[in-house]
PDB file of C-alpha atoms in Angstrom:
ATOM      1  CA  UNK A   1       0.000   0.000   0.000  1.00 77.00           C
ATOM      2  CA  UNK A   2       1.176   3.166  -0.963  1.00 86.00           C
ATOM      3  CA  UNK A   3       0.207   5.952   2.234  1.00 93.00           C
ATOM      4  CA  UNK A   4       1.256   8.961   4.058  1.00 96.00           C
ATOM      5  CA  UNK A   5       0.624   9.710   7.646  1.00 97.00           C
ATOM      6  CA  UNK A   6       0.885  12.551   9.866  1.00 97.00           C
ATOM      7  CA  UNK A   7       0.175  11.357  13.075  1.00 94.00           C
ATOM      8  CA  UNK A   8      -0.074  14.799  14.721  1.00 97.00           C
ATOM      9  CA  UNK A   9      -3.439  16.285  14.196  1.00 97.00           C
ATOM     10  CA  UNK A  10      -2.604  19.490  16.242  1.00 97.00           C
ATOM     11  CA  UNK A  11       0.186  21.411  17.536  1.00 97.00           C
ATOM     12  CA  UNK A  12      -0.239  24.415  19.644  1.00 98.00           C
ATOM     13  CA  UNK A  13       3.038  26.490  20.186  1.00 97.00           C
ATOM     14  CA  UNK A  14       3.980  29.442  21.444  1.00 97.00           C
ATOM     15  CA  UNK A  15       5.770  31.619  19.125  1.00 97.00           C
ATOM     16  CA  UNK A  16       9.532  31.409  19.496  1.00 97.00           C
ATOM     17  CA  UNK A  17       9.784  27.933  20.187  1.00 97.00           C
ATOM     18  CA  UNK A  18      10.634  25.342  17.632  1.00 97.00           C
ATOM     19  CA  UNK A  19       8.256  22.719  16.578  1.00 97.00           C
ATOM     20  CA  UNK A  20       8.807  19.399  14.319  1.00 97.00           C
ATOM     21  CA  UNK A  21       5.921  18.323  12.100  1.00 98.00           C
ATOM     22  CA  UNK A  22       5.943  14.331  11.430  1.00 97.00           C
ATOM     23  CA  UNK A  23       5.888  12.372   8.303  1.00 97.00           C
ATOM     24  CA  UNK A  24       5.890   8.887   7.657  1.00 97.00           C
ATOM     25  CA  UNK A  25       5.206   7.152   4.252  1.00 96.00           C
ATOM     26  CA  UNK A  26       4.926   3.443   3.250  1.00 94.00           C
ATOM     27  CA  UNK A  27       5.585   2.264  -0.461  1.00 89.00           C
ATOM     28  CA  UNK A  28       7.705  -0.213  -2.145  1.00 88.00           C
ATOM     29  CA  UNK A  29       8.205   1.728  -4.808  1.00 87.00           C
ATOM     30  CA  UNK A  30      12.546   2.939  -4.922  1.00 87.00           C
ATOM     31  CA  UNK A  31      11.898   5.995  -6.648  1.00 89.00           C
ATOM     32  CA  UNK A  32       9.706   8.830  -5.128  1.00 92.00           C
ATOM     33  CA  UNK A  33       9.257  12.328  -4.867  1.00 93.00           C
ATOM     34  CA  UNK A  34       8.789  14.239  -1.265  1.00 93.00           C
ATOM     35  CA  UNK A  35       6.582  17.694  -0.518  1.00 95.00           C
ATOM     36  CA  UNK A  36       5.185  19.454   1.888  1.00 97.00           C
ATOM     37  CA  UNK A  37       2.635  22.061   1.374  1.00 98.00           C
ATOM     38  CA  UNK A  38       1.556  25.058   4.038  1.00 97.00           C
ATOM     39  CA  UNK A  39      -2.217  25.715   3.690  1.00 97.00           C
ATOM     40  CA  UNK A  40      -3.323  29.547   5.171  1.00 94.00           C
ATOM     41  CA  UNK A  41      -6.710  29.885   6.570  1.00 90.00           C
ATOM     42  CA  UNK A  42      -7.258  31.492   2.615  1.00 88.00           C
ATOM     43  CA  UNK A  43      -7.304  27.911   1.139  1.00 90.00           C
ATOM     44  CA  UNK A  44      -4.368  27.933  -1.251  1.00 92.00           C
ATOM     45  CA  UNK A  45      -2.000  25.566  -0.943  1.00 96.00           C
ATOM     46  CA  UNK A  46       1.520  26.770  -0.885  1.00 96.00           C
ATOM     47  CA  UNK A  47       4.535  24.489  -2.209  1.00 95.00           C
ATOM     48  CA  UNK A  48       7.414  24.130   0.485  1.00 94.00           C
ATOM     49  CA  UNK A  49      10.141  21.999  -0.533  1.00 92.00           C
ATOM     50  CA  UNK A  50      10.392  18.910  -2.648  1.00 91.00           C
ATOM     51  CA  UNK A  51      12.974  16.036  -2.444  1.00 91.00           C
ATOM     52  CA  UNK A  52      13.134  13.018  -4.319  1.00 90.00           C
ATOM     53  CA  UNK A  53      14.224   9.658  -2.389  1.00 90.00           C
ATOM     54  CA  UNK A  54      17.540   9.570  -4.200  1.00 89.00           C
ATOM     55  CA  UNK A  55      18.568  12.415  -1.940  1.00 85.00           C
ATOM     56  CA  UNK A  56      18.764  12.186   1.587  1.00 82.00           C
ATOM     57  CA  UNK A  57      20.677  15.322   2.316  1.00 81.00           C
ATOM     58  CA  UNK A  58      18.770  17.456   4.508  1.00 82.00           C
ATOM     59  CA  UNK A  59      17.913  21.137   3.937  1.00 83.00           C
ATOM     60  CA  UNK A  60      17.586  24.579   5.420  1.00 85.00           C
ATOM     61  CA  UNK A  61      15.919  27.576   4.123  1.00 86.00           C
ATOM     62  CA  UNK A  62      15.854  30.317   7.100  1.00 91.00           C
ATOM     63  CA  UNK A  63      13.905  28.905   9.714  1.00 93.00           C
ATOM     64  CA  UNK A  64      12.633  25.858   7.947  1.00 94.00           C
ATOM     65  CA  UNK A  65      14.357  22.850   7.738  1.00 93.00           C
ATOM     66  CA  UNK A  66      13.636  19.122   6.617  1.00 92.00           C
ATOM     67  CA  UNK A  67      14.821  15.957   7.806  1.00 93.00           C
ATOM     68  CA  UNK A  68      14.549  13.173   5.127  1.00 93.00           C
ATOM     69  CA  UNK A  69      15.328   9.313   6.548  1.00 93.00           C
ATOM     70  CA  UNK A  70      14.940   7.231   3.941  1.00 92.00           C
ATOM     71  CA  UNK A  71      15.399   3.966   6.690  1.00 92.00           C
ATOM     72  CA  UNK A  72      12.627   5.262   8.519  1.00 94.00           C
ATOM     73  CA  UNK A  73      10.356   6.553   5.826  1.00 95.00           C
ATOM     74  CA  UNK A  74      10.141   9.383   7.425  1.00 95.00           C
ATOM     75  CA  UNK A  75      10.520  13.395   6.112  1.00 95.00           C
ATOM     76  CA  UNK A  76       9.983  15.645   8.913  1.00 96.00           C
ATOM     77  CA  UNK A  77       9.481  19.296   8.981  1.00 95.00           C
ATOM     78  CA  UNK A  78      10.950  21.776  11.655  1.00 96.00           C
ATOM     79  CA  UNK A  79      10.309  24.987  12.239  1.00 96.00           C
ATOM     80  CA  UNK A  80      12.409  27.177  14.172  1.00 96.00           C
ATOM     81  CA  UNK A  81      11.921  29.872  16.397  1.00 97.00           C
ATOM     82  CA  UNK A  82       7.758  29.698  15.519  1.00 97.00           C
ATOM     83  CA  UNK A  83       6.125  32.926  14.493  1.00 97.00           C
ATOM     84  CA  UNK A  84       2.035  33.226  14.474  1.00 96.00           C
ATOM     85  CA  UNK A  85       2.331  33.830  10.601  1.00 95.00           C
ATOM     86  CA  UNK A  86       3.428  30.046  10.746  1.00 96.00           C
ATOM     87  CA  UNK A  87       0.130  29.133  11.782  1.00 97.00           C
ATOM     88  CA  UNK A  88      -1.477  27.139   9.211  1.00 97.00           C
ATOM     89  CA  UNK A  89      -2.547  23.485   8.022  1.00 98.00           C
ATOM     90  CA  UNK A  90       0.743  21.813   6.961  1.00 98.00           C
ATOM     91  CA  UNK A  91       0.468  18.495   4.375  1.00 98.00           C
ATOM     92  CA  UNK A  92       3.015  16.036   3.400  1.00 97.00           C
ATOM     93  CA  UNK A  93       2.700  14.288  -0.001  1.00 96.00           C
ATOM     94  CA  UNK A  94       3.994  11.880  -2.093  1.00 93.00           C
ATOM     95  CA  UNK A  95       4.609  11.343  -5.771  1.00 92.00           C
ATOM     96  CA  UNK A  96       5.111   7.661  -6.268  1.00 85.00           C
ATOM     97  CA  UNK A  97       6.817   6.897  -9.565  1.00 74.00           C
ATOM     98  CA  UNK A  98       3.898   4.145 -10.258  1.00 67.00           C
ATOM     99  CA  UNK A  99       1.248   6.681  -9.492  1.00 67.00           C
ATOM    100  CA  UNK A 100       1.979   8.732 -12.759  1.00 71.00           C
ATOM    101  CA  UNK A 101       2.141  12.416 -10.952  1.00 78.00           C
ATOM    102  CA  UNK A 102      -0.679  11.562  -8.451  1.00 91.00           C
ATOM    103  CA  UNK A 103      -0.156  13.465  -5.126  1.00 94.00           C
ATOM    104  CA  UNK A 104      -0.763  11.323  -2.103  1.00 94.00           C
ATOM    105  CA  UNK A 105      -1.434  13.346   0.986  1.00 97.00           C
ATOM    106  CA  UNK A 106      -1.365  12.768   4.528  1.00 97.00           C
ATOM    107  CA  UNK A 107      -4.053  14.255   6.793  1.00 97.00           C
ATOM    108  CA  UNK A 108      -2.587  17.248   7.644  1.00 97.00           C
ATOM    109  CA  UNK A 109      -1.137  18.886  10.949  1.00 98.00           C
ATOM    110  CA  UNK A 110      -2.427  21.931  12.028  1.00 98.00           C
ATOM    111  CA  UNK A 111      -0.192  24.321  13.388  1.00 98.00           C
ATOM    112  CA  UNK A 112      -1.336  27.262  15.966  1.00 97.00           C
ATOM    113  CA  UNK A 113       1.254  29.485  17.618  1.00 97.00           C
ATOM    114  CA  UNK A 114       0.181  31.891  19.908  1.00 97.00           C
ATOM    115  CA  UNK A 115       1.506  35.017  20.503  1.00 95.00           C
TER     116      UNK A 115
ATOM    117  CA  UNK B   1       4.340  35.112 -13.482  1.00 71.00           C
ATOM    118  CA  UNK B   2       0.210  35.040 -12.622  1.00 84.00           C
ATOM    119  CA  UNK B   3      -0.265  32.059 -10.444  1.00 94.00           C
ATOM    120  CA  UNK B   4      -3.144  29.464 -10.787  1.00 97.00           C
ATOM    121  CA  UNK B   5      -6.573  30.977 -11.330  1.00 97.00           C
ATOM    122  CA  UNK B   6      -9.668  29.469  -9.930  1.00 97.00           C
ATOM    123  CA  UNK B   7     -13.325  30.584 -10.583  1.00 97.00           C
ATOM    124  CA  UNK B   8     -15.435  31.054  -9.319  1.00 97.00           C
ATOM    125  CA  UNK B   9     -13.856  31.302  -5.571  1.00 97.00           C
ATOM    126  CA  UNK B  10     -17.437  30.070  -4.160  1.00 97.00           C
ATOM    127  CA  UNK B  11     -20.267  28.322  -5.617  1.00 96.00           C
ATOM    128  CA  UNK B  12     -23.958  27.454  -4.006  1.00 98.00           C
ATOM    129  CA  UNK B  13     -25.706  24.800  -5.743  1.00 98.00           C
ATOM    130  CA  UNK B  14     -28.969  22.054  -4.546  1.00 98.00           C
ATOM    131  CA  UNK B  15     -29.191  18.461  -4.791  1.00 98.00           C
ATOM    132  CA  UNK B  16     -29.297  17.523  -8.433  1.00 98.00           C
ATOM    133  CA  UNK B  17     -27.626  20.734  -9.940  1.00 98.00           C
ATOM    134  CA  UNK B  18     -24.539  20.515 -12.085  1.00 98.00           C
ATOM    135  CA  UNK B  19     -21.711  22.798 -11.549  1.00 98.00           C
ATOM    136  CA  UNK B  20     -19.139  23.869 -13.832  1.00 98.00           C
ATOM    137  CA  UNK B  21     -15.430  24.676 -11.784  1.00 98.00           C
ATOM    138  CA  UNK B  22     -12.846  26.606 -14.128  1.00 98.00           C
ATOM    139  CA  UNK B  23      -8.795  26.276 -14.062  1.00 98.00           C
ATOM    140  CA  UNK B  24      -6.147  29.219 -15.750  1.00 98.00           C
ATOM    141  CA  UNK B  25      -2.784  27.141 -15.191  1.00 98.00           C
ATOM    142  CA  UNK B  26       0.613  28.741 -14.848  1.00 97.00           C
ATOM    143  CA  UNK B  27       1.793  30.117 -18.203  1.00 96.00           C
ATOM    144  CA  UNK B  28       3.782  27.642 -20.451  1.00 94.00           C
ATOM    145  CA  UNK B  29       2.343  24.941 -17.731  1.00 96.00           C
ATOM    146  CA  UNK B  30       0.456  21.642 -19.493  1.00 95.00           C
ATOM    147  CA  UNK B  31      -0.581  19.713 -16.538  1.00 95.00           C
ATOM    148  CA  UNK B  32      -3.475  20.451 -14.687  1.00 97.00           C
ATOM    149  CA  UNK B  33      -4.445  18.445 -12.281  1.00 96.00           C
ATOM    150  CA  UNK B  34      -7.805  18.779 -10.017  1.00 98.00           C
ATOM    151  CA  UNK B  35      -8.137  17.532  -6.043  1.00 98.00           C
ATOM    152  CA  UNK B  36     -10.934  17.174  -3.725  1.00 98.00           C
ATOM    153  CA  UNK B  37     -10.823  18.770  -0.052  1.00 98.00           C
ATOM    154  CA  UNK B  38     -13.261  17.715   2.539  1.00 97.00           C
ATOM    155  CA  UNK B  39     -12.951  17.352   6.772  1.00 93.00           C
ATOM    156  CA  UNK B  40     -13.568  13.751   7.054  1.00 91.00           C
ATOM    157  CA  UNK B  41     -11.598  12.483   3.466  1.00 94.00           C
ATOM    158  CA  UNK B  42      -8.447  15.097   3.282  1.00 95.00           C
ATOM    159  CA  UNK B  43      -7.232  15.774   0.042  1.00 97.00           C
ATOM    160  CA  UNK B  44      -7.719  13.447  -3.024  1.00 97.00           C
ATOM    161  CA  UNK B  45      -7.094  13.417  -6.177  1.00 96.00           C
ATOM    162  CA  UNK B  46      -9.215  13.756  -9.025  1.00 97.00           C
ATOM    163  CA  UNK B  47      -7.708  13.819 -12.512  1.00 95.00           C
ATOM    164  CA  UNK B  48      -5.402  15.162 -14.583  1.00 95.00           C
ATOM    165  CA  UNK B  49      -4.807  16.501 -17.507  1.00 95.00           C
ATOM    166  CA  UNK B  50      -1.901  16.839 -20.223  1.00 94.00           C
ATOM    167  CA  UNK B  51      -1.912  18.319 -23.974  1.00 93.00           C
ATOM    168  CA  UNK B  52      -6.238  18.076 -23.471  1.00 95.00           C
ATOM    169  CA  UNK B  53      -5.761  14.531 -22.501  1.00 94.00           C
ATOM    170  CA  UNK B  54      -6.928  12.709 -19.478  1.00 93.00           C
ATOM    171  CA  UNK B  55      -3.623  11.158 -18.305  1.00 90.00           C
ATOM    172  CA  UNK B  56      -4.728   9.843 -14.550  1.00 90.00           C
ATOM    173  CA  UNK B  57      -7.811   9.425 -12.692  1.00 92.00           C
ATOM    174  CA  UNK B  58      -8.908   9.092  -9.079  1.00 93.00           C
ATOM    175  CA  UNK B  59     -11.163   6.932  -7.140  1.00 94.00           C
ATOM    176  CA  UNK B  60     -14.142   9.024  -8.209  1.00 96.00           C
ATOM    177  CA  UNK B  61     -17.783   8.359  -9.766  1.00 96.00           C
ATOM    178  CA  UNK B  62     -18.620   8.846 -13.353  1.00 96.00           C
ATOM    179  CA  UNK B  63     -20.506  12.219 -11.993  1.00 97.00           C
ATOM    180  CA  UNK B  64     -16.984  13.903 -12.055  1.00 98.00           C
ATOM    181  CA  UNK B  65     -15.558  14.667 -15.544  1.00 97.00           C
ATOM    182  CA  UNK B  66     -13.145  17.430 -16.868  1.00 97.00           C
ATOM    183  CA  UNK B  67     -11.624  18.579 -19.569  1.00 97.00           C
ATOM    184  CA  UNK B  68      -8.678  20.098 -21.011  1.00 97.00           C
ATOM    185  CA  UNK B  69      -8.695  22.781 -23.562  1.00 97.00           C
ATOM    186  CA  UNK B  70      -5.953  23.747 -26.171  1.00 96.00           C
ATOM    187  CA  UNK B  71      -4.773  26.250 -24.312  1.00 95.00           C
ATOM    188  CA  UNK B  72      -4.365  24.318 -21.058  1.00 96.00           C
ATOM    189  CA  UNK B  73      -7.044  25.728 -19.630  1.00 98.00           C
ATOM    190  CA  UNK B  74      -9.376  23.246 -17.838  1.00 98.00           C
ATOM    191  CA  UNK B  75     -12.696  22.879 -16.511  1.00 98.00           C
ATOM    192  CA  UNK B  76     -14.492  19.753 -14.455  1.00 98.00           C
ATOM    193  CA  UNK B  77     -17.954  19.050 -14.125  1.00 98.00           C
ATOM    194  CA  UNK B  78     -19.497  17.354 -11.341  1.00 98.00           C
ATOM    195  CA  UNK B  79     -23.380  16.101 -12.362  1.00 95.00           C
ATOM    196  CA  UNK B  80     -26.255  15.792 -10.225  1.00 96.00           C
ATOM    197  CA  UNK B  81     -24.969  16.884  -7.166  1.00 98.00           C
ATOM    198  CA  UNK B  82     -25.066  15.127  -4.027  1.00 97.00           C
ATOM    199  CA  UNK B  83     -24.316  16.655  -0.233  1.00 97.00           C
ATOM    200  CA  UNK B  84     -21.430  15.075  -0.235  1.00 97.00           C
ATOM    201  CA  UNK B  85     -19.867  16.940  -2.541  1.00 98.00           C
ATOM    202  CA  UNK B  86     -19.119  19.780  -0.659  1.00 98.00           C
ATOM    203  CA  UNK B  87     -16.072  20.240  -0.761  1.00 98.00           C
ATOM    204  CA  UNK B  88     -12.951  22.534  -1.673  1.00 97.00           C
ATOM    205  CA  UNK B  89     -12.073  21.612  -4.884  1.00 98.00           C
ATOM    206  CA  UNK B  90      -8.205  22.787  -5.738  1.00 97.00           C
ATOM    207  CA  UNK B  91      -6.553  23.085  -8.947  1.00 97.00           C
ATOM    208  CA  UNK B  92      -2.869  22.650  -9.904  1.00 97.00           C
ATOM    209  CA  UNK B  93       0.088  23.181 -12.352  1.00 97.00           C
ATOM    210  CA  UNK B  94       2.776  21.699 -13.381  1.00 95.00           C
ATOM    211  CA  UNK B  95       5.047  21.994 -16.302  1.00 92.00           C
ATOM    212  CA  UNK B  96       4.377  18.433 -17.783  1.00 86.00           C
ATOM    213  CA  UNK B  97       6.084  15.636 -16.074  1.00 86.00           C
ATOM    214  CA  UNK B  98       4.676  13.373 -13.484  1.00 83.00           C
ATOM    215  CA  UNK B  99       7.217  14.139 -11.094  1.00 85.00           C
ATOM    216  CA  UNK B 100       7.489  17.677 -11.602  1.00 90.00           C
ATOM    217  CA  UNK B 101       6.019  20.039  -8.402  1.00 93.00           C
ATOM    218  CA  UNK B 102       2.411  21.019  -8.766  1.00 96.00           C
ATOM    219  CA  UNK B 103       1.328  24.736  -7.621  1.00 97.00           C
ATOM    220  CA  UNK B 104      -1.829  25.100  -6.417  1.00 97.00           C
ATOM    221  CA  UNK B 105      -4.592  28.025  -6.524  1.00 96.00           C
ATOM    222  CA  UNK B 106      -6.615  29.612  -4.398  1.00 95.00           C
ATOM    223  CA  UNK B 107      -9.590  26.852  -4.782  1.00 96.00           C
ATOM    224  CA  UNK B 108     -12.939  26.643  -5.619  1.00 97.00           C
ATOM    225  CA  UNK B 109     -15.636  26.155  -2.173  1.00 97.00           C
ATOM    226  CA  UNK B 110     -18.751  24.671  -3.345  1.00 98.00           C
ATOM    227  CA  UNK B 111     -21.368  24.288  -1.165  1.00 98.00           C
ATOM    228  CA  UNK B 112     -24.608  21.784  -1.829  1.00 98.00           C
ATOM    229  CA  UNK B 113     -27.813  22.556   0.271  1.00 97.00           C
TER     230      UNK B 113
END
């Protein structure tokens, strides 16, 4: 089965502190393609970061970061030093190379940060 | 560049209406796919489009059908509409492969009384 969970429904913060947002996905496919995706109270949702599994090196962009563990299926998401504009609905997704393009989404962690 | 366009932004329909949901992709973008939002389901996929072709489909009834235009411009069409199809429905880009990033827009919120 090809799936993508988020285990955490909600996180409540307050802003300043740093906060990881957990991803776990199960396929047997070897190549696959990695996203997250911040959804504003507005609706849209806004692109992140992509990876695809042949790259495990982890990134940083300002206070973001993502931890990709390819022997624990896992892609996490941290954010540092939480503001209350980072309050949002974050999703992981998944392209699966079998799935031609289809995005595979876990349920979603919301994300509140108080002031 | 303009993003992806959605309209309209909110739609009211009964049981047993049609509705007609519109897509403007990213310029020079072919793929267009189309998700479904709800509370209890999450986000799901649709279809998609490529060069007015359908190129994948979701776990949906026959009720929901699109369509890709020339242009890249693409509509979908949900029949008879049920309750249950409430839903924000969400649009996306992409350049034209599979593996390529999609970029949303601002989504369509239909509402059936």
């Amino acid at each position: 089965a090809q799936k993508v969970t988020q285990a955490q429904t909600e996180i409540s913060v307050v802003e300043k502190e740093d906060v990881t947002l957990d991803c776990v996905y199960e396929t047997r496919d070897t190549t696959y393609y990695l996203f997250w995706y911040k959804q504003p109270p507005s609706g849209e949702l806004v692109f992140l970061i992509r990876r695809n599994s042949f790259d495990e090196q982890n990134e940083i962009s300002g206070r973001y970061s993502w931890n990709f563990q390819k022997s624990t299926s896992s892609f996490n998401f941290t954010i540092t030093a939480s503001q209350v504009v980072d309050s949002a609905v974050y999703f992981c997704a998944l392209i699966f190379s079998s799935n031609t393009g289809k995005l595979i989404f876990g349920q979603g962690t919301t994300l509140q940060v108080k002031p | 560049k303009a993003g992806v366009t959605q309209t309209p932004r909110y739609l009211i329909k009964t049981r047993g209406q049609q509705v007609t949901l519109s897509c403007s992709p990213i310029s020079g973008h072919r793929s267009v796919s189309w998700y479904q939002q709800t509370p209890g389901q999450g986000l799901q996929f649709l279809f998609e489009y490529f060069s007015e072709t359908q190129r994948n489909k979701g776990n949906f009834p026959g009720r929901f059908s699109g369509r890709q235009f020339s242009n890249s411009r693409s509509e979908m069409n949900v029949s008879t509409l049920e309750l249950g199809d409430s839903a924000l429905y969400l649009c996306a880009s992409r350049q034209r492969n599979p593996q390529e990033t999609q970029y949303f827009g601002p989504g369509t919120r239909l509402l059936v009384l």
